[in-house]
Short mmCIF file of C-alpha atoms and ligand atoms in Angstrom, two decimals:
data_model
loop_
_atom_site.label_atom_id
_atom_site.label_comp_id
_atom_site.label_asym_id
_atom_site.label_seq_id
_atom_site.Cartn_x
_atom_site.Cartn_y
_atom_site.Cartn_z
CA MET A 1 45.28 25.09 -3.86
CA ALA A 2 42.65 22.43 -3.11
CA ASP A 3 45.22 19.95 -1.77
CA ASN A 4 42.84 17.01 -1.29
CA VAL A 5 44.00 13.39 -1.25
CA ILE A 6 41.68 11.30 -3.42
CA LEU A 7 41.65 7.51 -3.18
CA VAL A 8 40.51 5.55 -6.23
CA GLY A 9 40.43 1.85 -7.04
CA PHE A 10 38.30 -1.21 -7.58
CA MET A 11 35.81 -2.53 -5.04
CA GLY A 12 37.68 -4.27 -2.24
CA ALA A 13 40.75 -2.03 -2.45
CA GLY A 14 40.03 -0.67 1.03
CA LYS A 15 39.47 2.96 0.03
CA SER A 16 37.08 3.73 2.90
CA SER A 17 39.03 1.98 5.67
CA VAL A 18 42.38 3.28 4.48
CA GLY A 19 40.92 6.76 3.93
CA ARG A 20 39.66 6.93 7.50
CA ILE A 21 43.05 5.95 8.92
CA LEU A 22 44.87 8.27 6.56
CA ALA A 23 42.66 11.23 7.48
CA ARG A 24 43.39 10.59 11.17
CA ARG A 25 47.13 10.32 10.52
CA LEU A 26 47.20 13.52 8.47
CA GLY A 27 44.77 15.41 10.73
CA ARG A 28 42.35 15.98 7.88
CA CYS A 29 38.61 15.55 7.35
CA PHE A 30 37.42 12.34 5.72
CA VAL A 31 34.82 12.36 2.96
CA GLU A 32 33.29 9.39 1.15
CA THR A 33 31.50 9.88 -2.17
CA ASP A 34 29.12 6.96 -1.52
CA GLU A 35 28.23 8.56 1.81
CA MET A 36 27.52 11.92 0.10
CA ILE A 37 25.15 10.07 -2.24
CA THR A 38 23.34 8.05 0.44
CA ALA A 39 22.92 11.19 2.56
CA ALA A 40 21.47 13.15 -0.37
CA GLU A 41 19.14 10.33 -1.41
CA SER A 42 18.24 9.09 2.10
CA ARG A 43 18.70 5.49 0.97
CA SER A 44 21.47 2.94 0.71
CA ILE A 45 23.58 2.32 -2.40
CA PRO A 46 21.93 -1.10 -3.01
CA GLU A 47 18.50 0.56 -2.69
CA ILE A 48 19.46 3.27 -5.20
CA PHE A 49 20.64 0.62 -7.69
CA ALA A 50 17.54 -1.54 -7.12
CA GLU A 51 15.00 1.30 -7.28
CA LYS A 52 16.52 3.67 -9.81
CA GLY A 53 19.24 1.75 -11.63
CA GLU A 54 22.90 2.25 -12.37
CA THR A 55 22.36 5.15 -14.79
CA HIS A 56 20.72 7.18 -12.04
CA PHE A 57 23.53 6.29 -9.62
CA ARG A 58 26.15 7.48 -12.16
CA ALA A 59 24.26 10.77 -12.56
CA LEU A 60 24.42 11.19 -8.77
CA GLU A 61 28.18 10.57 -8.99
CA ASP A 62 28.47 13.35 -11.63
CA GLU A 63 26.84 15.75 -9.17
CA VAL A 64 29.14 14.60 -6.37
CA VAL A 65 32.21 15.31 -8.53
CA ARG A 66 30.93 18.85 -9.01
CA LEU A 67 30.57 19.23 -5.23
CA LEU A 68 34.07 17.84 -4.63
CA ALA A 69 35.47 20.94 -6.32
CA LEU A 70 34.55 22.79 -3.10
CA LYS A 71 36.67 20.54 -0.88
CA ARG A 72 39.94 21.78 0.57
CA GLY A 73 42.53 19.58 2.25
CA ASP A 74 40.28 16.56 2.72
CA VAL A 75 40.90 12.85 2.29
CA ILE A 76 38.28 11.63 -0.19
CA ALA A 77 37.39 7.96 -0.76
CA THR A 78 35.60 7.47 -4.08
CA GLY A 79 33.27 4.67 -5.17
CA GLY A 80 34.96 2.10 -7.42
CA GLY A 81 33.20 3.28 -10.57
CA LEU A 82 33.39 7.04 -9.99
CA PRO A 83 36.74 7.65 -11.75
CA CYS A 84 35.71 5.49 -14.72
CA ALA A 85 34.31 8.08 -17.09
CA GLU A 86 36.07 10.11 -19.75
CA GLY A 87 37.70 13.20 -18.28
CA ARG A 88 36.98 12.13 -14.72
CA LEU A 89 40.57 11.51 -13.65
CA GLU A 90 41.57 14.92 -14.92
CA ALA A 91 38.72 16.45 -12.90
CA LEU A 92 39.88 14.62 -9.76
CA ARG A 93 43.53 15.53 -10.34
CA SER A 94 42.54 19.18 -10.60
CA ILE A 95 41.45 19.13 -6.96
CA GLY A 96 44.30 17.18 -5.39
CA THR A 97 46.57 14.17 -5.50
CA VAL A 98 44.90 11.02 -6.78
CA VAL A 99 46.15 7.74 -5.29
CA TRP A 100 45.19 4.39 -6.86
CA LEU A 101 44.91 1.63 -4.28
CA GLY A 102 45.78 -1.31 -6.50
CA GLY A 103 46.04 -5.04 -6.11
CA ASP A 104 45.65 -8.24 -8.04
CA PHE A 105 42.11 -9.06 -9.10
CA THR A 106 41.74 -12.16 -6.92
CA THR A 107 42.61 -10.28 -3.74
CA LEU A 108 40.27 -7.40 -4.55
CA TYR A 109 37.43 -9.67 -5.62
CA GLU A 110 37.61 -11.81 -2.50
CA ARG A 111 37.70 -8.75 -0.26
CA ALA A 112 34.79 -7.21 -2.17
CA LEU A 113 32.68 -10.36 -1.78
CA ARG A 114 33.45 -10.53 1.95
CA GLY A 115 32.77 -6.88 2.68
CA GLY A 116 29.15 -5.93 2.23
CA ASP A 117 26.53 -5.66 -0.48
CA ARG A 118 27.95 -4.49 -3.82
CA PRO A 119 25.32 -4.12 -6.54
CA MET A 120 27.95 -4.06 -9.31
CA LEU A 121 28.76 -7.67 -8.44
CA HIS A 122 25.15 -8.85 -8.38
CA GLY A 123 24.49 -11.48 -11.03
CA LYS A 124 28.07 -11.31 -12.33
CA THR A 125 30.34 -14.31 -12.68
CA ARG A 126 33.92 -14.02 -11.50
CA ASP A 127 35.04 -13.66 -15.12
CA GLU A 128 32.58 -10.85 -15.71
CA ALA A 129 33.78 -9.06 -12.59
CA GLU A 130 37.36 -9.48 -13.78
CA ALA A 131 36.43 -8.03 -17.19
CA LEU A 132 34.98 -5.00 -15.39
CA TYR A 133 38.23 -4.62 -13.44
CA GLU A 134 40.30 -4.88 -16.63
CA ALA A 135 38.13 -2.28 -18.36
CA ARG A 136 38.53 0.11 -15.43
CA LYS A 137 42.29 -0.14 -15.09
CA ARG A 138 42.90 2.40 -17.83
CA PHE A 139 41.09 5.00 -15.72
CA TYR A 140 42.69 4.12 -12.39
CA SER A 141 46.13 4.11 -14.00
CA GLN A 142 45.84 7.83 -14.69
CA ALA A 143 46.22 8.46 -10.93
CA ASP A 144 49.22 10.46 -9.71
CA LEU A 145 50.42 7.67 -7.43
CA ILE A 146 49.88 3.92 -7.10
CA VAL A 147 49.99 2.01 -3.83
CA GLU A 148 49.70 -1.79 -3.91
CA THR A 149 47.45 -3.27 -1.23
CA ALA A 150 47.80 -7.05 -1.69
CA GLY A 151 49.19 -8.74 1.41
CA LEU A 152 48.89 -5.57 3.51
CA ASN A 153 46.39 -4.61 6.18
CA THR A 154 44.67 -1.22 6.14
CA ASP A 155 47.13 0.33 8.64
CA GLN A 156 50.04 -0.75 6.48
CA VAL A 157 48.42 0.59 3.33
CA ALA A 158 47.71 3.93 5.05
CA ALA A 159 51.37 4.06 6.12
CA HIS A 160 52.47 3.45 2.52
CA VAL A 161 50.15 6.18 1.24
CA THR A 162 51.51 8.61 3.85
CA ALA A 163 55.05 7.75 2.75
CA VAL A 164 54.44 8.21 -0.97
CA LEU A 165 52.60 11.46 -0.36
CA SER A 166 55.39 12.90 1.71
CA ALA A 167 57.99 11.81 -0.86
CA ARG A 168 56.12 13.72 -3.55
CA PRO A 169 56.88 17.40 -4.02
CA ARG A 170 53.78 19.51 -3.39
CA GLN A 171 52.18 20.96 -6.47
CA ALA A 172 49.97 23.96 -6.90
CA VAL A 173 46.58 22.84 -8.21
C1 S3P B 1 30.71 0.75 -7.29
C2 S3P B 1 31.46 0.67 -6.14
C3 S3P B 1 30.89 0.97 -4.82
C4 S3P B 1 29.71 1.92 -4.94
C5 S3P B 1 28.72 1.39 -5.91
C6 S3P B 1 29.31 1.20 -7.31
C7 S3P B 1 31.37 0.41 -8.58
O1 S3P B 1 31.89 1.54 -3.98
O2 S3P B 1 30.12 3.19 -5.34
O3 S3P B 1 28.23 0.17 -5.41
O4 S3P B 1 30.81 0.73 -9.64
O5 S3P B 1 32.48 -0.17 -8.54
P1 S3P B 1 33.14 0.67 -3.40
O6 S3P B 1 34.23 0.74 -4.42
O7 S3P B 1 33.49 1.38 -2.15
O8 S3P B 1 32.66 -0.72 -3.17
#
């Protein structure tokens, strides 16, 4: 039983901050897929996009998903695009409970713009970013659980995630 908790959602959902708090609360290790990639490549995510392009970055994400199969009992924060490939949600669900940190587009977009350099938003209008969000929802919605984040701070979101996880009967995976 791999028993990981896997956070998915659009940029700005707070996956990394919430994941860190959640891991502390649950006494588990915290893993971030973007961090696995930057460590393996010895360069930042914006540098990877700028130097090698999105296709290369997505190939690195494929490799990370293979490595995640080795994780046991961790809290895993995924990059916003990682779950958005055919079969990907099933792969994530096979190694734990997948939680979608949701929210309305405006809230997520504003947080994403405030919080750091996000290559997927470079050169995109707000409408284009919203279209990306809409296209991705069908992947995120395959998560086991949904926690809304709008109007909540990261501590509150982590508390909600803890509550929904403990309300859910444990499943063998
Ligand atoms: C991406 C989201 C980023 C990072 C990369 C691509 C995306 O992670 O993986 O820039 O495609 O949405 P965050 O969701 O943590 O910003």
